[in-house]
CSV table of C-alpha atoms and ligand atoms in Angstrom, one decimal:
chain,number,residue,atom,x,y,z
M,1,UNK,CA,146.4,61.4,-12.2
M,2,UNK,CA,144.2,62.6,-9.3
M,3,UNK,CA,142.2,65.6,-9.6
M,4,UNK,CA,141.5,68.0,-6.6
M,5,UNK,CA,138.7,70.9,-6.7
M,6,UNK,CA,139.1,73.1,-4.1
M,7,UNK,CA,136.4,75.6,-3.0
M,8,UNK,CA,134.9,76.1,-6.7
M,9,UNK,CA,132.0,78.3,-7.3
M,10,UNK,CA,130.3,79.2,-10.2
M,11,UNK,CA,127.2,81.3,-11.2
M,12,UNK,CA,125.3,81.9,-14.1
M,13,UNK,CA,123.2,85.1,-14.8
M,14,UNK,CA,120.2,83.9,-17.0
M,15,UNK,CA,117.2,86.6,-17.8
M,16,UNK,CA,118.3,88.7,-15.0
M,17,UNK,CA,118.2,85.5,-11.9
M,18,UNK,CA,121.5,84.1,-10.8
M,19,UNK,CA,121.5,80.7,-11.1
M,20,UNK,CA,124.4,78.9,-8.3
M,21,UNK,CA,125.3,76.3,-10.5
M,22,UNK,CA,128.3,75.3,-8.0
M,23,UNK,CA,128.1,75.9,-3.9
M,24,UNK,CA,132.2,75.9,-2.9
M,25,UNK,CA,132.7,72.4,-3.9
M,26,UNK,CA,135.7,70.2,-2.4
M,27,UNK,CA,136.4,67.3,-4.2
M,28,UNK,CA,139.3,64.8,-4.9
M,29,UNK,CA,138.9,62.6,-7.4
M,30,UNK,CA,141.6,60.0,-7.1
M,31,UNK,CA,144.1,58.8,-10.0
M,32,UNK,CA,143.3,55.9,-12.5
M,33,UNK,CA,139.8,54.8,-11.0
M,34,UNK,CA,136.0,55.7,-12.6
M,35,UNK,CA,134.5,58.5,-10.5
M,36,UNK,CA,130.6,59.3,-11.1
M,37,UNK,CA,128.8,62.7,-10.9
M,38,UNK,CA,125.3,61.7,-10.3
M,39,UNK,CA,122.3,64.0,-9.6
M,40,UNK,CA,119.1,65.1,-10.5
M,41,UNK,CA,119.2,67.4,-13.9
M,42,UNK,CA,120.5,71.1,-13.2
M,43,UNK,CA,122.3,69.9,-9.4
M,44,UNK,CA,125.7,71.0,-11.5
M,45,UNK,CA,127.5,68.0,-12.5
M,46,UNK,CA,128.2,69.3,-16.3
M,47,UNK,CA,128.9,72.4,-15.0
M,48,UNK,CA,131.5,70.7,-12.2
M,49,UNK,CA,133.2,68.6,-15.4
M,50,UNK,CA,133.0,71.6,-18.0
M,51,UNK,CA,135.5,73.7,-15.4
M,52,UNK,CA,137.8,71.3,-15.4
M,53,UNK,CA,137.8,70.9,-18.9
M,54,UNK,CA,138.8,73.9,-18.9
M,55,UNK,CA,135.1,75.0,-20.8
M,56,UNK,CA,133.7,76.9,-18.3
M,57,UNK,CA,135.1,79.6,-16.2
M,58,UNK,CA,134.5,79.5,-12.3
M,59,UNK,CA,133.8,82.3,-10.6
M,60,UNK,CA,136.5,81.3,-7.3
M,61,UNK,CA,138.4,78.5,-6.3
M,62,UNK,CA,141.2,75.9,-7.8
M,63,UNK,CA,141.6,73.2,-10.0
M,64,UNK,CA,144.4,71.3,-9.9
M,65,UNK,CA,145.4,67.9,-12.6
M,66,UNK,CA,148.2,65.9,-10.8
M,67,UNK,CA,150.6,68.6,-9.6
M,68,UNK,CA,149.7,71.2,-12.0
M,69,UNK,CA,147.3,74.0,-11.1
M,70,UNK,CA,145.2,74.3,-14.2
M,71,UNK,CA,143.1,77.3,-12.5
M,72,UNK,CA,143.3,79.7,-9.6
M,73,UNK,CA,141.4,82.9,-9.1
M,74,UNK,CA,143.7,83.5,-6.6
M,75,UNK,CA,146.6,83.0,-8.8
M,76,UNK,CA,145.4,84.3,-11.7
M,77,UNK,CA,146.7,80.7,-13.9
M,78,UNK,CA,143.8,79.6,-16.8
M,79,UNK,CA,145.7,76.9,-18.6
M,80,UNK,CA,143.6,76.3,-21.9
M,81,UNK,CA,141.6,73.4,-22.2
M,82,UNK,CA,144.3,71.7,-25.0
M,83,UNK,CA,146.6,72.0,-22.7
M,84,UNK,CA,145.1,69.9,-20.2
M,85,UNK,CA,146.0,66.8,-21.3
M,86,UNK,CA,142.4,65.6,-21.2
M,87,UNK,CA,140.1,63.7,-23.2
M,88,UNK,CA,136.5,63.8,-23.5
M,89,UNK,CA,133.3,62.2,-24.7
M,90,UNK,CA,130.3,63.8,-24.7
M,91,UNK,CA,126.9,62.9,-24.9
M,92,UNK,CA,125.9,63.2,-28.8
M,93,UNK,CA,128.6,61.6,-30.6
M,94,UNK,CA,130.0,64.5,-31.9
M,95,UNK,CA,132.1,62.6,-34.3
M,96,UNK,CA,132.3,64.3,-38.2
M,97,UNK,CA,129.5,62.3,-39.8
M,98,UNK,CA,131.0,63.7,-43.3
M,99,UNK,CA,134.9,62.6,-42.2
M,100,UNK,CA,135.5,58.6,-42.3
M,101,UNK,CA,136.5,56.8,-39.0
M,102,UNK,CA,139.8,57.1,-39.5
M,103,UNK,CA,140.0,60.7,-39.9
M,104,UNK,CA,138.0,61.3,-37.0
M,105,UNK,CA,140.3,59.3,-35.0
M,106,UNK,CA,143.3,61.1,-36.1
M,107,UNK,CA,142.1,64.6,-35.5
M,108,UNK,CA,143.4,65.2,-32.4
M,109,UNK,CA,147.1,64.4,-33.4
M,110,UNK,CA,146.3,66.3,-36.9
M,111,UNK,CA,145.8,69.2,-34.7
M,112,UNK,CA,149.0,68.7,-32.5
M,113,UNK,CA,151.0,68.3,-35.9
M,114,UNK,CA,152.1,64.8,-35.0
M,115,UNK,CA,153.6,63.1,-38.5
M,116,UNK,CA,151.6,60.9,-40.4
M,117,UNK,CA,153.7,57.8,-39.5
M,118,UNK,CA,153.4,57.8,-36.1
M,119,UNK,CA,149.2,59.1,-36.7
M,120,UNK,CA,148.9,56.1,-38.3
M,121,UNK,CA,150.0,53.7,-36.1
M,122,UNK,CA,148.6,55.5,-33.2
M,123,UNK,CA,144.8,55.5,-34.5
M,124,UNK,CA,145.4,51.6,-35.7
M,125,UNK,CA,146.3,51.1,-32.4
M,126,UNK,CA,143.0,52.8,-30.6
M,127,UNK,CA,140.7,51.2,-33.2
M,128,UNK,CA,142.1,48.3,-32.2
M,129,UNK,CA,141.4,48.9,-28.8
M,130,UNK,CA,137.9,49.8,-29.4
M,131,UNK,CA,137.7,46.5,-31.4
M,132,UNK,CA,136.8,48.8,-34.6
M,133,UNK,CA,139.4,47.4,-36.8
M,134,UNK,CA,139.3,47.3,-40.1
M,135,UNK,CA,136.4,49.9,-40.0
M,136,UNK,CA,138.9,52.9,-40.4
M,137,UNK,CA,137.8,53.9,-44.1
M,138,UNK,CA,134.0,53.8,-43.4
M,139,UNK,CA,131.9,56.8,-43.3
M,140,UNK,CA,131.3,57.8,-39.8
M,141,UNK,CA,128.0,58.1,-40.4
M,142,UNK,CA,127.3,54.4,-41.4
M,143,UNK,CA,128.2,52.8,-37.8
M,144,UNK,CA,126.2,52.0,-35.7
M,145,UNK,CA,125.0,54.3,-32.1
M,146,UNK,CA,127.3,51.9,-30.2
M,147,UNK,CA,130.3,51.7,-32.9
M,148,UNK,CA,130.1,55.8,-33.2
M,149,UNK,CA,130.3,55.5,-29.4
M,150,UNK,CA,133.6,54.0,-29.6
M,151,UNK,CA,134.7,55.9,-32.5
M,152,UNK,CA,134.3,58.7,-29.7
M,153,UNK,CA,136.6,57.1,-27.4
M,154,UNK,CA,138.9,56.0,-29.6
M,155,UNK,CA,139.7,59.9,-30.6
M,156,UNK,CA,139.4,60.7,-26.8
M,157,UNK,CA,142.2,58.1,-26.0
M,158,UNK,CA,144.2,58.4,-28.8
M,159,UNK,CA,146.6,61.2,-27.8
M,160,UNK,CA,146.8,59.3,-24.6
M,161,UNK,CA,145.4,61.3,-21.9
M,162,UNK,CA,145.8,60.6,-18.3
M,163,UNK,CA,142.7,61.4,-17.4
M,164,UNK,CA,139.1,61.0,-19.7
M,165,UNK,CA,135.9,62.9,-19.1
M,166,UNK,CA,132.3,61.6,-20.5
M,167,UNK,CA,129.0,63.7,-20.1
M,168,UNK,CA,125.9,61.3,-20.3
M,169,UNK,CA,127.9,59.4,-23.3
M,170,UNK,CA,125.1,56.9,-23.4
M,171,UNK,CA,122.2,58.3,-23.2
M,172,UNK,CA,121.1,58.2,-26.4
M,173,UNK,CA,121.5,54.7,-27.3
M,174,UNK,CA,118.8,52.2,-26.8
M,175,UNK,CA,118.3,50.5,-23.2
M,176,UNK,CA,119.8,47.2,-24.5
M,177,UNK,CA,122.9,48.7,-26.3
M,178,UNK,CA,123.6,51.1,-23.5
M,179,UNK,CA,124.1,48.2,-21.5
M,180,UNK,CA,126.3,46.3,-23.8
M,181,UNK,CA,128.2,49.6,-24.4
M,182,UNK,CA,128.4,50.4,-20.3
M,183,UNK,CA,130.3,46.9,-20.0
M,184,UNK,CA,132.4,47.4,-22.5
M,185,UNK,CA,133.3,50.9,-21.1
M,186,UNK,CA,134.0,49.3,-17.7
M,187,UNK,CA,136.5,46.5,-19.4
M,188,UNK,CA,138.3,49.6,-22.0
M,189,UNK,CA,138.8,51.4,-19.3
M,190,UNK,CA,139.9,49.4,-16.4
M,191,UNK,CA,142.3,48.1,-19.0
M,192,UNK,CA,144.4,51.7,-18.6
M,193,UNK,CA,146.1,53.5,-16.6
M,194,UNK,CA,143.7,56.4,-16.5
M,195,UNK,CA,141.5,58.5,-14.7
M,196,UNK,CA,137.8,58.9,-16.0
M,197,UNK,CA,135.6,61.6,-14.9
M,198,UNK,CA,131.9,60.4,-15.6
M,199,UNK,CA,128.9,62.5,-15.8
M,200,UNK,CA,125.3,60.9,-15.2
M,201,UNK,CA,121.6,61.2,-13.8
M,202,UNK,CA,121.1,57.2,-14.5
M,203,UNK,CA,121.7,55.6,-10.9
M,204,UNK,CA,122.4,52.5,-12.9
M,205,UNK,CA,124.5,53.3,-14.7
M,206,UNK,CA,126.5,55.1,-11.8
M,207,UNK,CA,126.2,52.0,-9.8
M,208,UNK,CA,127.4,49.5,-12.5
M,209,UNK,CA,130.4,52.0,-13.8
M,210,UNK,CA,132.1,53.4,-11.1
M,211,UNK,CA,134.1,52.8,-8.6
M,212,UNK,CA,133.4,55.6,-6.4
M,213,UNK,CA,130.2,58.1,-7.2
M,214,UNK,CA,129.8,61.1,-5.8
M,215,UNK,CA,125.7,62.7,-5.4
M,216,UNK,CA,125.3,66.1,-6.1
M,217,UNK,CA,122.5,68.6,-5.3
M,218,UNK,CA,121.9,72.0,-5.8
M,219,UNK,CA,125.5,73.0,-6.6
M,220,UNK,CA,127.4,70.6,-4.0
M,221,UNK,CA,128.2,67.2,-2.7
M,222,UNK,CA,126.2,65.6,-0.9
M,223,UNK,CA,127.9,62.3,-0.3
M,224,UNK,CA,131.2,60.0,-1.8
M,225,UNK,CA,131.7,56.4,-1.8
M,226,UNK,CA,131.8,53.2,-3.5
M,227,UNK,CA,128.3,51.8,-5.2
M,228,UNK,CA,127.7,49.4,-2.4
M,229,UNK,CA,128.0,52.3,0.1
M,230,UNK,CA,125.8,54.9,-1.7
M,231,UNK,CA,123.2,52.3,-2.2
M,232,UNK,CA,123.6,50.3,1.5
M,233,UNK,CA,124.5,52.6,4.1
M,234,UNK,CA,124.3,56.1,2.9
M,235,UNK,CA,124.0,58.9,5.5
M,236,UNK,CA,121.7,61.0,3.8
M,237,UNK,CA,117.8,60.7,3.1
M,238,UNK,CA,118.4,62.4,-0.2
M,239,UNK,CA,121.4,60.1,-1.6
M,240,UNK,CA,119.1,56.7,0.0
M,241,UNK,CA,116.1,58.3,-2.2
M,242,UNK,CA,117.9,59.1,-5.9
M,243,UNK,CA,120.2,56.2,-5.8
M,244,UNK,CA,117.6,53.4,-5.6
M,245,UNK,CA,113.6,52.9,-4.8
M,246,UNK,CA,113.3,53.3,-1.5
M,247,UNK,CA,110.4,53.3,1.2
M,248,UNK,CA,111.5,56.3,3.7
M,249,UNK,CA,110.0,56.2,6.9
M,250,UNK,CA,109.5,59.1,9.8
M,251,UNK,CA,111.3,57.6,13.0
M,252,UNK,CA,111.9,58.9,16.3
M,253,UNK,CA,114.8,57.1,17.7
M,254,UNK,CA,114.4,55.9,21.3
M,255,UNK,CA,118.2,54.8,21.9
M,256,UNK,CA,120.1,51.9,21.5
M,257,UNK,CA,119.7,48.0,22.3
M,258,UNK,CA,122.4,45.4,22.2
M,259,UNK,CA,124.4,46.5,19.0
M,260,UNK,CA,120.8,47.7,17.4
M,261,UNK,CA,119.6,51.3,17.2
M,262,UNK,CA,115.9,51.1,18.2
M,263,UNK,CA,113.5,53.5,16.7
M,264,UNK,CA,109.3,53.8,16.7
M,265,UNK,CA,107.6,55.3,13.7
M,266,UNK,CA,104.0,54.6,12.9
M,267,UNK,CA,105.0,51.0,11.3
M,268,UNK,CA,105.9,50.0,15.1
M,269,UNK,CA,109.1,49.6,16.5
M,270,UNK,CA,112.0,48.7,14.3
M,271,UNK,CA,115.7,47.2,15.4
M,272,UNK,CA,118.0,49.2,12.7
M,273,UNK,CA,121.6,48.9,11.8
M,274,UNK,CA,123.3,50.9,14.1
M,275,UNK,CA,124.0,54.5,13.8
M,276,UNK,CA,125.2,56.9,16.6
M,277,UNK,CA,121.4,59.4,17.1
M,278,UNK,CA,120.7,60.7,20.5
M,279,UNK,CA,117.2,59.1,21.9
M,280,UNK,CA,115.0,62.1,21.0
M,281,UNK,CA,115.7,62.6,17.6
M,282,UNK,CA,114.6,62.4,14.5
M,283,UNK,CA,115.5,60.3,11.2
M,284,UNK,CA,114.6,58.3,8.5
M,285,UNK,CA,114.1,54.8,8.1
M,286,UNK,CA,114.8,53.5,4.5
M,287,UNK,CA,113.9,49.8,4.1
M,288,UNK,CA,114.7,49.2,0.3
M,289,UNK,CA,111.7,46.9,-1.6
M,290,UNK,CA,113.4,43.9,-2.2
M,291,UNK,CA,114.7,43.7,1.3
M,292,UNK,CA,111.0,43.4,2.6
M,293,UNK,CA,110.3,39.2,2.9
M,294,UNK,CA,106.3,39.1,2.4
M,295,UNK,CA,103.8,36.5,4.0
M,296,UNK,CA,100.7,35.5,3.9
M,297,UNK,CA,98.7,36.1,7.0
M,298,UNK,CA,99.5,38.8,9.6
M,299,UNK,CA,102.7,39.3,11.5
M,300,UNK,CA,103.4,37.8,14.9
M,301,UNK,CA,104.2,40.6,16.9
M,302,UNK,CA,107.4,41.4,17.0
M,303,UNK,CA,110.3,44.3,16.1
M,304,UNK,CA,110.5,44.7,12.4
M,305,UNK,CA,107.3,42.8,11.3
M,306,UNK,CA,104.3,44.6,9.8
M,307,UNK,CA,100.7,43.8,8.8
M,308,UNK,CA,99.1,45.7,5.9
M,309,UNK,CA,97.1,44.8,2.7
M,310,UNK,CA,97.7,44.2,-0.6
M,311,UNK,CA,96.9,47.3,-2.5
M,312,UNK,CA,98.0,46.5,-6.2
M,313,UNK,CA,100.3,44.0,-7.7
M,314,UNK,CA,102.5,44.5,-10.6
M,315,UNK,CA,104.2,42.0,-12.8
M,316,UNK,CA,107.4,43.8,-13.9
M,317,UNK,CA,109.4,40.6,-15.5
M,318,UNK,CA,112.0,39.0,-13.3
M,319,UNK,CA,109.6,40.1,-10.0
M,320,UNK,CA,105.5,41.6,-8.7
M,321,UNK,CA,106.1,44.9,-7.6
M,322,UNK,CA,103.4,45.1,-4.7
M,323,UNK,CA,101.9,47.9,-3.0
M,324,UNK,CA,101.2,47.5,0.2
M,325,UNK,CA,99.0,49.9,2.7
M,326,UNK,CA,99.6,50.2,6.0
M,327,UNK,CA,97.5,53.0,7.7
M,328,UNK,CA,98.3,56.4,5.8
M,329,UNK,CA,101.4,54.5,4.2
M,330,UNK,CA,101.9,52.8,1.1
M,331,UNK,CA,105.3,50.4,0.9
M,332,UNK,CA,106.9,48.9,-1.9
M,333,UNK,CA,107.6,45.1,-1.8
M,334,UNK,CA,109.2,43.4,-4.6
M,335,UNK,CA,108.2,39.5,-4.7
M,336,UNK,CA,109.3,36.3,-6.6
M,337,UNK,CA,107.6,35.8,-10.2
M,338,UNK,CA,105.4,32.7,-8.6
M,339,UNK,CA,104.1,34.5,-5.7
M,340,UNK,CA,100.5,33.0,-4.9
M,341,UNK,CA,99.5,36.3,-3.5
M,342,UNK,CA,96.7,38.4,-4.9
M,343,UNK,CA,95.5,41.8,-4.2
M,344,UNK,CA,93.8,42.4,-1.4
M,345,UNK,CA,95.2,39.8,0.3
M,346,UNK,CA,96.4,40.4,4.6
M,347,UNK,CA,100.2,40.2,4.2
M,348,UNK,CA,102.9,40.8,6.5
M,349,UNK,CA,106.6,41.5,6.3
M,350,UNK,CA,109.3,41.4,8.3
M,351,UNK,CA,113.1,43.0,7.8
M,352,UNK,CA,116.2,42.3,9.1
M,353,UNK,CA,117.6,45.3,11.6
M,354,UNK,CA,120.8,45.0,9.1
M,355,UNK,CA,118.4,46.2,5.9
M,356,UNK,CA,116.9,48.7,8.2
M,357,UNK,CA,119.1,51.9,7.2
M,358,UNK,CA,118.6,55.4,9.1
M,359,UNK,CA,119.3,57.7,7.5
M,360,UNK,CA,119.0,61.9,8.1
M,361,UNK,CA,115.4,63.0,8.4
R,401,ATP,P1,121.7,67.9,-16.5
R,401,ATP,O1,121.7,66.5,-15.9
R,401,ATP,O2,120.3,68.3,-16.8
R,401,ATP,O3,122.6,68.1,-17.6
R,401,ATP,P2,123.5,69.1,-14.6
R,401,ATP,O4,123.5,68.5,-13.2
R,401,ATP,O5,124.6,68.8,-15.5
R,401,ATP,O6,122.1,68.9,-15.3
R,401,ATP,P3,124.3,71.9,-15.1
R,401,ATP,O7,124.1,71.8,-16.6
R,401,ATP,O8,125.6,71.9,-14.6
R,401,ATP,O9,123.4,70.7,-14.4
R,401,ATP,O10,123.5,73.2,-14.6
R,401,ATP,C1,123.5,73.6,-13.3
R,401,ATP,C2,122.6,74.9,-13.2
R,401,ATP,O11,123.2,75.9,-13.9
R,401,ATP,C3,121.2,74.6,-13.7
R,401,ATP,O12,120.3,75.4,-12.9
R,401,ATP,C4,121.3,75.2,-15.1
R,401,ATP,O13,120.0,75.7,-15.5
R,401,ATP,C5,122.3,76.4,-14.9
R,401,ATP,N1,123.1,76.6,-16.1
R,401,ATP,C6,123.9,75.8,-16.8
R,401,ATP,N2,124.5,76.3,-17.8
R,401,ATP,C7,124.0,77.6,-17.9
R,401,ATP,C8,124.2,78.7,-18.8
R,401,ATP,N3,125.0,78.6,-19.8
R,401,ATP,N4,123.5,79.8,-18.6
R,401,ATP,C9,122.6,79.9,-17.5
R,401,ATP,N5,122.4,78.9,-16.7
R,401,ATP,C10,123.1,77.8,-16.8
């Protein structure tokens, strides 16, 4: 089911400041794909998904869930969050640590007065799903972080919403399970027909998860697209920044040559993917760390090659993180784990205009 938010605001009076938690947002979040909310902390994401749980009242605006408008200031309609059809997940567990697996499972439908038959075939069947069977008499509480996880979305899906909502539901398992659990959450849900509304701050998690993400800041959207275009060829400075590590580079760009934009910063000239600026302008060059191909010696001169010196080197597992100083700049580099260079050394790098993104200033 696709969801559309139409010019929602909402503002919170806390110790006597107004806070605009959300800035007339337009959104349309299409059916049976995962869409991200991803922003720094307090840019209004939970806010955004509490409204149209139906947790949180805006101050203006609609929100509509397929054809059904759920809430209108204009109209006056509030449709209470059970009757949403929704399911959610949230961030601690919240399971019943004193109820046993099944029981938590079945609580929804309990609480819809569905008969015990058709309860128990139903929970059998999302255990199952969340490959938890045979666990339905254990305590809640003696599961694992990742098992309670899906003992979460097994009650969210078991009264078979058409569209799922998650606030930050992994972050508080470990790094390793969170992964393990984030795969698993892709495969569950690209196995339904279902829309899932995800809330996170974790770029990685946003980029792994979704198939479209959309940045927030301060109350509103900055950008939408797919992983690859958030992370390759965003439009904004801000969305290049939070969605991966970035260097972002002053430019002034001097017009266009053959199908490259050509700008000069104080690296030198660069040959950039193209994007329509007037010569005159200003903007931002992002070259991303492991796009910058490091060698020894100085670079011949030449559009998109730079000489500087190694400032530190870090080994970070699969790759050296380097630092490299170039006048008043310091780049990141990432290079292979059997790099011969040491600190200190003269290095050079070039970039491909492709990997040479401009973005806003
Ligand atoms: P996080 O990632 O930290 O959860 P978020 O992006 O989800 O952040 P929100 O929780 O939506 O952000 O908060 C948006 C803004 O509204 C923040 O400035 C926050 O402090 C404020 N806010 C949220 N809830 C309340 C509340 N109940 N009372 C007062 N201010 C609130």
């Amino acid at each position: 089911m696709e969801i559309r938010v139409e010019g929602l605001t909402k503002h919170y009076v806390a110790e006597g400041r107004t806070v605009k938690a959300l800035d007339r947002v337009d959104l349309t979040i299409p059916a049976n794909r995962i869409f991200t909310l991803l922003g720094p902390s307090g840019c209004g994401k939970t806010t955004l998904l509490r409204c149209i749980v139906g947790l949180e009242t805006p101050d203006d605006g609609e929100i509509r869930i397929g054809d059904e408008v759920v809430w209108s200031r204009a109209r006056g309609i509030a449709v209470p969050t059970e009757k949403r059809g929704l399911g959610m997940v949230f961030q601690t567990y919240a399971i019943w640590p004193h109820m046993s697996v099944f029981d938590n499972v079945a609580y929804p439908l309990q609480v819809r007065g569905v008969e015990r038959a058709t309860i128990g075939k139903k929970v059998a069947a999302a255990l199952h799903f969340v490959q938890l069977d045979g666990l339905d008499r254990r305590s809640a509480t003696r599961l694992s972080g990742g098992q309670q996880q899906r003992v979460a979305l097994a009650r969210a899906l078991v009264a078979e919403p058409k569209v799922i909502l998650f606030d930050e539901p992994l972050s508080n398992l470990d790094a390793k399970l969170r992964e393990e659990t984030r795969k698993e959450l892709k495969r569950f849900l690209g196995e339904l027909d279902i829309t899932a509304v995800y809330v996170t701050h974790d770029r990685v998690e946003a980029l792994a998860l979704s198939d479209s993400i959309a940045v927030m800041r301060a109350g509103s959207i900055v950008e939408i697209g797919s992983p690859q275009k958030i992370y390759f060829h965003a439009d904004h400075r801000f969305v290049a920044d939070f969605i991966g590590r970035a260097n972002l580079i002053p430019v002034t760009v001097r017009g266009s040559s053959g199908e490259f934009t050509v700008v000069d910063s104080a690296l030198g000239r660069f040959a950039c993917a193209p994007r329509d600026l007037a010569p005159g302008s200003a903007a931002t060059l992002c070259l991303r760390p492991e796009f910058l191909h490091l060698h020894e010696g100085a670079a011949i001169p030449d559009h998109n090659g730079v000489t500087g010196r190694i400032e530190s080197l870090a080994f970070v597992g699969e790759v050296y993180e380097a630092e490299i100083r170039v006048a008043d700049l310091l780049l990141l580099a990432r290079t292979g784990p059997d790099t011969q260079l040491r600190e200190g050394d003269t290095v050079s790098f070039t970039v491909t205009p492709e990997h040479c993104l401009l973005v806003s200033a």
